[in-house]
Structures are given as C-alpha cells and as structure tokens.
C-alpha cells in the first residue's frame, strides 16, 4: 500500500516525494550512488534502490556501473515546458539581444509557487557569472525580476505571496519586512521598472521591466551586472530603457501573435 502523509497543503504521497528528492540530489551531484543517496535522504538502501529502479524503468535516470545520472529525457521535458510559455522564441530572442546589446547578463523570469523561476538566460561578452540557471528559483522579495512581477500581480495573489515570505536576509541590503516590500512595489509600479540593489548578491545590481498582456503580468525581463558598471545614472537611464524596450517588443508580439 502506498504510504501517505499529511502535508501543509493536503495529502501527499511519500513515495513520490522520495523519488523527487532522489532526482534533486542526482541533479545537484550529477553522478551519485545508492549509499550516498541513502545517507543524504535518510532512507534505507533498499528503499532508495527500489525508487531508483522505478526511475530507471521510466528512463528518468541512467545507471552507470554502481552510480546514477539524470537521463536526456529531462531535456525533452524541459523543451515541452518552454513550449507551454507563449511566444517563447520571441522571449529567447529578446533576452539574447539584450545580453549582446548591453554586454551583461539578461534573463526572463516568471512566477511559480511564490518564487521567481528563470525561463531564459543569456550572457553578453563582458558578463559576470551568477548562480542563477534556467529552471532555478529565487525569492521574489530579494530579486529585481521577482519584485517587478510581484508588483503587477493581482492584489489577492500578491498578498498571499507576501504573507508566505520568510524574508531571509541574503545580504545587508535585503528587504526584510512586508511594509518595506510593499513600499518598494508601489515605487516599481510608479517608475515602470524594478531594481535589485545588491539585495540578493553582494556586488551585483539588476534592473527589470514587467511583460504584460492586458491586465495580466506574464513575467519580467532583466539585465544584471557588477556595481562598478551599474552606476545609478546608467541603471536608471540606459539600462532601464533597454529592458523597457525589450519588454515592449515581447508584449507586442504576444498581442498580435
């Protein structure tokens, strides 16, 4: 019989949770054995092995001698997820052009589960590397993309996300309370774009613009770079103009596609 446990949001299936926890560890370590998974996840080797065998049968993981890695089916799944986002090709093109035009990192994010998820990322010739990757998530209150999306969400959804925020300090400049965040969201709406002023990563600033379809916000597009190049003047003028123009192109293509 399938083991079920009560979760905060309803009934959850424990075996499914174990399987996805295994996938998470394999993704993080790339190549891992049964003993490592057992020690990491706190389940017996027999339990881990049974779940791995199921994942192998479904061709989600690949056995290599006594270790396991994720299969290329994950890439196929990822491409299907991208296809579900309207005008993904337009978004990808604008992100790439934005990176080349500014020489920095350009990204597009959407909201999922109260966090910002990265859909696209492109690096310009002078870009500094960041920890964000396509498919990863960051807190909305500490990122330019997240705050910009949050500022344009329906009031009920916005309130729910803020109520659920843990407000963990990422740097000394991170917003750490709901009142300060709401003030920032009002500024973003009035100004038309959002800013991350070293709130998520030391030495990194970011500017982003919302991408909307009517009253709905589809996501946001951003440019990130070091504080040495992202001066106040460049951030609020040249770079803000870049993300606003890119957002407008995506909106127009969405409206008339």
PDB file of C-alpha atoms in Angstrom:
ATOM      1  CA  UNK A   1       0.000   0.000   0.000  1.00  0.00           C
ATOM      2  CA  UNK A   2       1.236   3.485  -0.855  1.00  0.00           C
ATOM      3  CA  UNK A   3       2.355   5.374   2.206  1.00  0.00           C
ATOM      4  CA  UNK A   4       0.645   8.770   2.585  1.00  0.00           C
ATOM      5  CA  UNK A   5       1.396  11.599   4.957  1.00  0.00           C
ATOM      6  CA  UNK A   6      -0.393  14.798   5.778  1.00  0.00           C
ATOM      7  CA  UNK A   7       1.263  17.936   4.417  1.00  0.00           C
ATOM      8  CA  UNK A   8       0.560  21.602   4.966  1.00  0.00           C
ATOM      9  CA  UNK A   9      -1.383  21.784   1.707  1.00  0.00           C
ATOM     10  CA  UNK A  10      -3.207  18.454   1.820  1.00  0.00           C
ATOM     11  CA  UNK A  11      -2.386  14.782   1.411  1.00  0.00           C
ATOM     12  CA  UNK A  12       0.949  13.922  -0.166  1.00  0.00           C
ATOM     13  CA  UNK A  13       2.318  10.590  -1.363  1.00  0.00           C
ATOM     14  CA  UNK A  14       5.541   9.774   0.450  1.00  0.00           C
ATOM     15  CA  UNK A  15       6.942   7.521  -2.271  1.00  0.00           C
ATOM     16  CA  UNK A  16       6.586  10.296  -4.843  1.00  0.00           C
ATOM     17  CA  UNK A  17       8.370  12.724  -2.515  1.00  0.00           C
ATOM     18  CA  UNK A  18      11.229  10.256  -2.084  1.00  0.00           C
ATOM     19  CA  UNK A  19      11.534   9.840  -5.859  1.00  0.00           C
ATOM     20  CA  UNK A  20      11.718  13.586  -6.454  1.00  0.00           C
ATOM     21  CA  UNK A  21      14.185  14.030  -3.583  1.00  0.00           C
ATOM     22  CA  UNK A  22      16.382  11.435  -5.291  1.00  0.00           C
ATOM     23  CA  UNK A  23      16.134  13.365  -8.557  1.00  0.00           C
ATOM     24  CA  UNK A  24      17.080  16.598  -6.738  1.00  0.00           C
ATOM     25  CA  UNK A  25      20.219  15.023  -5.241  1.00  0.00           C
ATOM     26  CA  UNK A  26      21.265  13.469  -8.561  1.00  0.00           C
ATOM     27  CA  UNK A  27      20.767  16.840 -10.254  1.00  0.00           C
ATOM     28  CA  UNK A  28      22.919  18.563  -7.642  1.00  0.00           C
ATOM     29  CA  UNK A  29      25.740  15.994  -7.628  1.00  0.00           C
ATOM     30  CA  UNK A  30      25.371  14.826 -11.251  1.00  0.00           C
ATOM     31  CA  UNK A  31      26.511  11.278 -10.535  1.00  0.00           C
ATOM     32  CA  UNK A  32      25.690   9.504  -7.280  1.00  0.00           C
ATOM     33  CA  UNK A  33      25.421   6.021  -5.752  1.00  0.00           C
ATOM     34  CA  UNK A  34      22.865   4.270  -3.556  1.00  0.00           C
ATOM     35  CA  UNK A  35      24.875   4.682  -0.338  1.00  0.00           C
ATOM     36  CA  UNK A  36      25.267   8.436  -0.852  1.00  0.00           C
ATOM     37  CA  UNK A  37      21.567   8.820  -1.565  1.00  0.00           C
ATOM     38  CA  UNK A  38      20.675   6.743   1.490  1.00  0.00           C
ATOM     39  CA  UNK A  39      22.889   8.849   3.751  1.00  0.00           C
ATOM     40  CA  UNK A  40      21.715  12.134   2.243  1.00  0.00           C
ATOM     41  CA  UNK A  41      17.983  11.402   2.347  1.00  0.00           C
ATOM     42  CA  UNK A  42      17.798   9.262   5.487  1.00  0.00           C
ATOM     43  CA  UNK A  43      16.161   6.224   3.886  1.00  0.00           C
ATOM     44  CA  UNK A  44      17.367   2.630   3.778  1.00  0.00           C
ATOM     45  CA  UNK A  45      19.419   1.430   0.836  1.00  0.00           C
ATOM     46  CA  UNK A  46      16.631  -0.962  -0.133  1.00  0.00           C
ATOM     47  CA  UNK A  47      14.122   1.889  -0.268  1.00  0.00           C
ATOM     48  CA  UNK A  48      16.493   4.028  -2.355  1.00  0.00           C
ATOM     49  CA  UNK A  49      17.263   1.132  -4.670  1.00  0.00           C
ATOM     50  CA  UNK A  50      13.558   0.394  -5.257  1.00  0.00           C
ATOM     51  CA  UNK A  51      12.865   4.007  -6.165  1.00  0.00           C
ATOM     52  CA  UNK A  52      15.918   4.139  -8.416  1.00  0.00           C
ATOM     53  CA  UNK A  53      14.784   1.038 -10.239  1.00  0.00           C
ATOM     54  CA  UNK A  54      11.404   2.663 -10.882  1.00  0.00           C
ATOM     55  CA  UNK A  55      13.111   5.795 -12.206  1.00  0.00           C
ATOM     56  CA  UNK A  56      15.325   3.642 -14.426  1.00  0.00           C
ATOM     57  CA  UNK A  57      12.274   1.775 -15.735  1.00  0.00           C
ATOM     58  CA  UNK A  58      10.718   5.125 -16.606  1.00  0.00           C
ATOM     59  CA  UNK A  59      14.046   6.210 -18.185  1.00  0.00           C
ATOM     60  CA  UNK A  60      14.316   9.257 -15.943  1.00  0.00           C
ATOM     61  CA  UNK A  61      17.722   8.234 -14.563  1.00  0.00           C
ATOM     62  CA  UNK A  62      20.510   6.211 -16.184  1.00  0.00           C
ATOM     63  CA  UNK A  63      22.561   3.585 -14.288  1.00  0.00           C
ATOM     64  CA  UNK A  64      26.304   3.733 -14.916  1.00  0.00           C
ATOM     65  CA  UNK A  65      28.068   0.895 -13.108  1.00  0.00           C
ATOM     66  CA  UNK A  66      27.069   1.500  -9.473  1.00  0.00           C
ATOM     67  CA  UNK A  67      26.082   5.152  -9.893  1.00  0.00           C
ATOM     68  CA  UNK A  68      23.187   7.090 -11.430  1.00  0.00           C
ATOM     69  CA  UNK A  69      22.729  10.251 -13.503  1.00  0.00           C
ATOM     70  CA  UNK A  70      19.729  12.051 -14.976  1.00  0.00           C
ATOM     71  CA  UNK A  71      18.706  10.935 -18.459  1.00  0.00           C
ATOM     72  CA  UNK A  72      18.300  13.075 -21.555  1.00  0.00           C
ATOM     73  CA  UNK A  73      14.524  12.677 -21.194  1.00  0.00           C
ATOM     74  CA  UNK A  74      14.814  15.586 -18.753  1.00  0.00           C
ATOM     75  CA  UNK A  75      15.844  17.805 -21.673  1.00  0.00           C
ATOM     76  CA  UNK A  76      12.779  16.699 -23.610  1.00  0.00           C
ATOM     77  CA  UNK A  77      10.573  17.551 -20.641  1.00  0.00           C
ATOM     78  CA  UNK A  78      12.258  20.952 -20.343  1.00  0.00           C
ATOM     79  CA  UNK A  79      11.624  21.745 -24.007  1.00  0.00           C
ATOM     80  CA  UNK A  80       7.934  20.922 -23.551  1.00  0.00           C
ATOM     81  CA  UNK A  81       7.772  23.256 -20.540  1.00  0.00           C
ATOM     82  CA  UNK A  82       9.305  26.058 -22.612  1.00  0.00           C
ATOM     83  CA  UNK A  83       6.797  25.425 -25.387  1.00  0.00           C
ATOM     84  CA  UNK A  84       3.966  25.948 -22.900  1.00  0.00           C
ATOM     85  CA  UNK A  85       5.071  29.559 -22.423  1.00  0.00           C
ATOM     86  CA  UNK A  86       3.523  31.725 -25.116  1.00  0.00           C
ATOM     87  CA  UNK A  87       5.986  33.207 -27.598  1.00  0.00           C
ATOM     88  CA  UNK A  88       8.989  31.504 -26.022  1.00  0.00           C
ATOM     89  CA  UNK A  89      11.039  32.031 -29.202  1.00  0.00           C
ATOM     90  CA  UNK A  90      10.367  35.779 -29.066  1.00  0.00           C
ATOM     91  CA  UNK A  91      11.319  35.892 -25.385  1.00  0.00           C
ATOM     92  CA  UNK A  92      14.518  33.946 -26.018  1.00  0.00           C
ATOM     93  CA  UNK A  93      15.473  36.228 -28.939  1.00  0.00           C
ATOM     94  CA  UNK A  94      14.929  39.389 -26.888  1.00  0.00           C
ATOM     95  CA  UNK A  95      16.924  38.015 -23.952  1.00  0.00           C
ATOM     96  CA  UNK A  96      19.830  37.139 -26.263  1.00  0.00           C
ATOM     97  CA  UNK A  97      19.759  40.536 -27.990  1.00  0.00           C
ATOM     98  CA  UNK A  98      19.549  42.326 -24.647  1.00  0.00           C
ATOM     99  CA  UNK A  99      22.651  40.484 -23.420  1.00  0.00           C
ATOM    100  CA  UNK A 100      24.609  41.325 -26.573  1.00  0.00           C
ATOM    101  CA  UNK A 101      23.484  44.961 -26.669  1.00  0.00           C
ATOM    102  CA  UNK A 102      24.488  45.603 -23.048  1.00  0.00           C
ATOM    103  CA  UNK A 103      27.364  43.080 -22.714  1.00  0.00           C
ATOM    104  CA  UNK A 104      25.766  41.885 -19.486  1.00  0.00           C
ATOM    105  CA  UNK A 105      23.566  39.032 -18.240  1.00  0.00           C
ATOM    106  CA  UNK A 106      19.962  39.145 -19.443  1.00  0.00           C
ATOM    107  CA  UNK A 107      17.214  36.959 -18.006  1.00  0.00           C
ATOM    108  CA  UNK A 108      13.483  36.347 -18.197  1.00  0.00           C
ATOM    109  CA  UNK A 109      11.546  35.092 -15.205  1.00  0.00           C
ATOM    110  CA  UNK A 110       8.030  34.011 -14.334  1.00  0.00           C
ATOM    111  CA  UNK A 111       6.282  33.432 -11.011  1.00  0.00           C
ATOM    112  CA  UNK A 112       5.800  29.865  -9.803  1.00  0.00           C
ATOM    113  CA  UNK A 113       4.898  28.803  -6.256  1.00  0.00           C
ATOM    114  CA  UNK A 114       5.513  32.298  -4.923  1.00  0.00           C
ATOM    115  CA  UNK A 115       9.083  32.455  -6.257  1.00  0.00           C
ATOM    116  CA  UNK A 116      10.645  33.743  -9.454  1.00  0.00           C
ATOM    117  CA  UNK A 117      11.655  30.957 -11.845  1.00  0.00           C
ATOM    118  CA  UNK A 118      14.210  31.595 -14.577  1.00  0.00           C
ATOM    119  CA  UNK A 119      12.909  30.749 -18.048  1.00  0.00           C
ATOM    120  CA  UNK A 120      15.746  32.215 -20.171  1.00  0.00           C
ATOM    121  CA  UNK A 121      19.284  33.406 -19.546  1.00  0.00           C
ATOM    122  CA  UNK A 122      21.939  34.795 -21.878  1.00  0.00           C
ATOM    123  CA  UNK A 123      25.432  36.150 -21.225  1.00  0.00           C
ATOM    124  CA  UNK A 124      26.958  39.136 -23.003  1.00  0.00           C
ATOM    125  CA  UNK A 125      30.696  39.372 -23.782  1.00  0.00           C
ATOM    126  CA  UNK A 126      31.573  41.181 -20.525  1.00  0.00           C
ATOM    127  CA  UNK A 127      29.039  39.498 -18.245  1.00  0.00           C
ATOM    128  CA  UNK A 128      29.975  38.252 -14.797  1.00  0.00           C
ATOM    129  CA  UNK A 129      28.670  34.807 -13.900  1.00  0.00           C
ATOM    130  CA  UNK A 130      25.847  34.386 -11.399  1.00  0.00           C
ATOM    131  CA  UNK A 131      24.386  31.364  -9.633  1.00  0.00           C
ATOM    132  CA  UNK A 132      21.050  31.586 -11.424  1.00  0.00           C
ATOM    133  CA  UNK A 133      20.289  28.949 -14.050  1.00  0.00           C
ATOM    134  CA  UNK A 134      17.319  28.245 -16.263  1.00  0.00           C
ATOM    135  CA  UNK A 135      14.783  26.370 -14.156  1.00  0.00           C
ATOM    136  CA  UNK A 136      16.106  27.517 -10.786  1.00  0.00           C
ATOM    137  CA  UNK A 137      14.170  29.731  -8.401  1.00  0.00           C
ATOM    138  CA  UNK A 138      14.934  32.753  -6.242  1.00  0.00           C
ATOM    139  CA  UNK A 139      12.912  34.653  -3.616  1.00  0.00           C
ATOM    140  CA  UNK A 140      10.717  37.346  -5.123  1.00  0.00           C
ATOM    141  CA  UNK A 141      11.398  39.909  -2.378  1.00  0.00           C
ATOM    142  CA  UNK A 142      15.186  39.871  -2.961  1.00  0.00           C
ATOM    143  CA  UNK A 143      15.362  39.985  -6.758  1.00  0.00           C
ATOM    144  CA  UNK A 144      14.569  42.601  -9.367  1.00  0.00           C
ATOM    145  CA  UNK A 145      12.652  40.113 -11.518  1.00  0.00           C
ATOM    146  CA  UNK A 146      10.671  38.863  -8.538  1.00  0.00           C
ATOM    147  CA  UNK A 147       9.748  42.283  -7.184  1.00  0.00           C
ATOM    148  CA  UNK A 148       8.776  43.525 -10.636  1.00  0.00           C
ATOM    149  CA  UNK A 149       6.457  40.579 -11.227  1.00  0.00           C
ATOM    150  CA  UNK A 150       5.072  40.781  -7.694  1.00  0.00           C
ATOM    151  CA  UNK A 151       4.282  44.489  -8.129  1.00  0.00           C
ATOM    152  CA  UNK A 152       1.986  43.691 -11.045  1.00  0.00           C
ATOM    153  CA  UNK A 153       0.203  40.605  -9.740  1.00  0.00           C
ATOM    154  CA  UNK A 154      -3.473  40.767  -8.704  1.00  0.00           C
ATOM    155  CA  UNK A 155      -3.842  42.074  -5.142  1.00  0.00           C
ATOM    156  CA  UNK A 156      -5.050  38.764  -3.725  1.00  0.00           C
ATOM    157  CA  UNK A 157      -2.142  36.810  -5.213  1.00  0.00           C
ATOM    158  CA  UNK A 158       0.326  39.491  -4.151  1.00  0.00           C
ATOM    159  CA  UNK A 159      -0.984  39.430  -0.570  1.00  0.00           C
ATOM    160  CA  UNK A 160      -0.709  35.637  -0.390  1.00  0.00           C
ATOM    161  CA  UNK A 161       2.896  35.613  -1.609  1.00  0.00           C
ATOM    162  CA  UNK A 162       3.940  38.371   0.803  1.00  0.00           C
ATOM    163  CA  UNK A 163       2.223  36.596   3.701  1.00  0.00           C
ATOM    164  CA  UNK A 164       4.173  33.431   2.875  1.00  0.00           C
ATOM    165  CA  UNK A 165       7.556  35.191   2.528  1.00  0.00           C
ATOM    166  CA  UNK A 166      10.198  34.091   5.022  1.00  0.00           C
ATOM    167  CA  UNK A 167      12.232  37.280   4.408  1.00  0.00           C
ATOM    168  CA  UNK A 168      15.586  35.594   4.895  1.00  0.00           C
ATOM    169  CA  UNK A 169      18.425  38.079   4.655  1.00  0.00           C
ATOM    170  CA  UNK A 170      20.571  37.417   1.565  1.00  0.00           C
ATOM    171  CA  UNK A 171      22.779  40.499   2.053  1.00  0.00           C
ATOM    172  CA  UNK A 172      22.718  43.510   4.363  1.00  0.00           C
ATOM    173  CA  UNK A 173      20.544  45.281   1.763  1.00  0.00           C
ATOM    174  CA  UNK A 174      17.830  42.617   1.527  1.00  0.00           C
ATOM    175  CA  UNK A 175      14.258  43.743   2.239  1.00  0.00           C
ATOM    176  CA  UNK A 176      13.256  42.029   5.464  1.00  0.00           C
ATOM    177  CA  UNK A 177       9.665  43.015   6.225  1.00  0.00           C
ATOM    178  CA  UNK A 178       6.294  43.255   4.432  1.00  0.00           C
ATOM    179  CA  UNK A 179       5.888  47.010   4.887  1.00  0.00           C
ATOM    180  CA  UNK A 180       9.215  47.817   3.250  1.00  0.00           C
ATOM    181  CA  UNK A 181       8.427  45.413   0.423  1.00  0.00           C
ATOM    182  CA  UNK A 182       5.016  46.971  -0.239  1.00  0.00           C
ATOM    183  CA  UNK A 183       6.606  50.435  -0.406  1.00  0.00           C
ATOM    184  CA  UNK A 184       9.098  49.076  -2.945  1.00  0.00           C
ATOM    185  CA  UNK A 185       6.321  47.523  -5.041  1.00  0.00           C
ATOM    186  CA  UNK A 186       4.483  50.861  -5.189  1.00  0.00           C
ATOM    187  CA  UNK A 187       7.693  52.535  -6.396  1.00  0.00           C
ATOM    188  CA  UNK A 188       8.129  49.906  -9.108  1.00  0.00           C
ATOM    189  CA  UNK A 189       4.605  50.475 -10.429  1.00  0.00           C
ATOM    190  CA  UNK A 190       5.068  54.260 -10.440  1.00  0.00           C
ATOM    191  CA  UNK A 191       8.545  54.115 -12.024  1.00  0.00           C
ATOM    192  CA  UNK A 192       7.780  51.346 -14.507  1.00  0.00           C
ATOM    193  CA  UNK A 193      10.767  49.129 -13.688  1.00  0.00           C
ATOM    194  CA  UNK A 194      12.310  47.344 -10.707  1.00  0.00           C
ATOM    195  CA  UNK A 195      15.808  47.335  -9.231  1.00  0.00           C
ATOM    196  CA  UNK A 196      17.856  44.888  -7.185  1.00  0.00           C
ATOM    197  CA  UNK A 197      20.473  46.965  -5.395  1.00  0.00           C
ATOM    198  CA  UNK A 198      22.802  44.206  -4.132  1.00  0.00           C
ATOM    199  CA  UNK A 199      19.816  42.690  -2.313  1.00  0.00           C
ATOM    200  CA  UNK A 200      20.437  39.124  -3.459  1.00  0.00           C
ATOM    201  CA  UNK A 201      24.175  39.013  -4.238  1.00  0.00           C
ATOM    202  CA  UNK A 202      26.947  41.293  -2.977  1.00  0.00           C
ATOM    203  CA  UNK A 203      28.325  43.488  -5.741  1.00  0.00           C
ATOM    204  CA  UNK A 204      25.524  42.745  -8.208  1.00  0.00           C
ATOM    205  CA  UNK A 205      22.779  45.118  -9.336  1.00  0.00           C
ATOM    206  CA  UNK A 206      19.871  44.402 -11.633  1.00  0.00           C
ATOM    207  CA  UNK A 207      17.097  46.262 -13.448  1.00  0.00           C
ATOM    208  CA  UNK A 208      13.951  44.668 -14.858  1.00  0.00           C
ATOM    209  CA  UNK A 209      10.712  45.542 -16.634  1.00  0.00           C
ATOM    210  CA  UNK A 210       7.371  43.733 -16.489  1.00  0.00           C
ATOM    211  CA  UNK A 211       5.972  41.947 -19.526  1.00  0.00           C
ATOM    212  CA  UNK A 212       2.178  42.189 -19.550  1.00  0.00           C
ATOM    213  CA  UNK A 213      -0.745  41.009 -21.592  1.00  0.00           C
ATOM    214  CA  UNK A 214      -3.670  43.258 -20.822  1.00  0.00           C
ATOM    215  CA  UNK A 215      -4.078  43.308 -17.038  1.00  0.00           C
ATOM    216  CA  UNK A 216      -2.034  40.122 -16.534  1.00  0.00           C
ATOM    217  CA  UNK A 217       1.712  40.033 -15.934  1.00  0.00           C
ATOM    218  CA  UNK A 218       3.407  37.280 -17.936  1.00  0.00           C
ATOM    219  CA  UNK A 219       6.831  37.729 -16.352  1.00  0.00           C
ATOM    220  CA  UNK A 220       9.726  40.168 -16.380  1.00  0.00           C
ATOM    221  CA  UNK A 221      12.960  40.709 -18.303  1.00  0.00           C
ATOM    222  CA  UNK A 222      16.167  41.926 -16.676  1.00  0.00           C
ATOM    223  CA  UNK A 223      19.819  42.909 -17.017  1.00  0.00           C
ATOM    224  CA  UNK A 224      22.314  42.127 -14.237  1.00  0.00           C
ATOM    225  CA  UNK A 225      25.890  43.239 -13.715  1.00  0.00           C
ATOM    226  CA  UNK A 226      28.543  44.443 -11.260  1.00  0.00           C
ATOM    227  CA  UNK A 227      28.040  47.636  -9.290  1.00  0.00           C
ATOM    228  CA  UNK A 228      31.160  49.094 -10.917  1.00  0.00           C
ATOM    229  CA  UNK A 229      29.338  49.169 -14.268  1.00  0.00           C
ATOM    230  CA  UNK A 230      25.787  49.539 -12.970  1.00  0.00           C
ATOM    231  CA  UNK A 231      26.081  53.098 -11.702  1.00  0.00           C
ATOM    232  CA  UNK A 232      22.906  54.949 -10.703  1.00  0.00           C
ATOM    233  CA  UNK A 233      22.994  57.038 -13.870  1.00  0.00           C
ATOM    234  CA  UNK A 234      23.418  54.049 -16.199  1.00  0.00           C
ATOM    235  CA  UNK A 235      20.932  51.924 -14.247  1.00  0.00           C
ATOM    236  CA  UNK A 236      18.102  54.467 -14.289  1.00  0.00           C
ATOM    237  CA  UNK A 237      18.643  55.655 -17.841  1.00  0.00           C
ATOM    238  CA  UNK A 238      20.419  53.482 -20.410  1.00  0.00           C
ATOM    239  CA  UNK A 239      19.760  50.074 -18.817  1.00  0.00           C
ATOM    240  CA  UNK A 240      16.197  50.852 -17.753  1.00  0.00           C
ATOM    241  CA  UNK A 241      15.456  51.954 -21.313  1.00  0.00           C
ATOM    242  CA  UNK A 242      16.890  48.686 -22.639  1.00  0.00           C
ATOM    243  CA  UNK A 243      14.653  46.448 -20.510  1.00  0.00           C
ATOM    244  CA  UNK A 244      11.579  48.584 -21.149  1.00  0.00           C
ATOM    245  CA  UNK A 245      12.104  48.356 -24.909  1.00  0.00           C
ATOM    246  CA  UNK A 246      12.667  44.595 -24.749  1.00  0.00           C
ATOM    247  CA  UNK A 247       9.524  44.142 -22.654  1.00  0.00           C
ATOM    248  CA  UNK A 248       7.550  46.198 -25.156  1.00  0.00           C
ATOM    249  CA  UNK A 249       8.716  44.024 -28.073  1.00  0.00           C
ATOM    250  CA  UNK A 250       7.628  40.853 -26.267  1.00  0.00           C
ATOM    251  CA  UNK A 251       4.267  42.421 -25.365  1.00  0.00           C
ATOM    252  CA  UNK A 252       3.594  43.496 -28.955  1.00  0.00           C
ATOM    253  CA  UNK A 253       4.454  40.053 -30.305  1.00  0.00           C
ATOM    254  CA  UNK A 254       2.211  38.459 -27.691  1.00  0.00           C
ATOM    255  CA  UNK A 255      -0.674  40.784 -28.511  1.00  0.00           C
ATOM    256  CA  UNK A 256      -0.578  40.242 -32.257  1.00  0.00           C
ATOM    257  CA  UNK A 257       0.571  36.624 -32.482  1.00  0.00           C
TER     258      UNK A 257
END
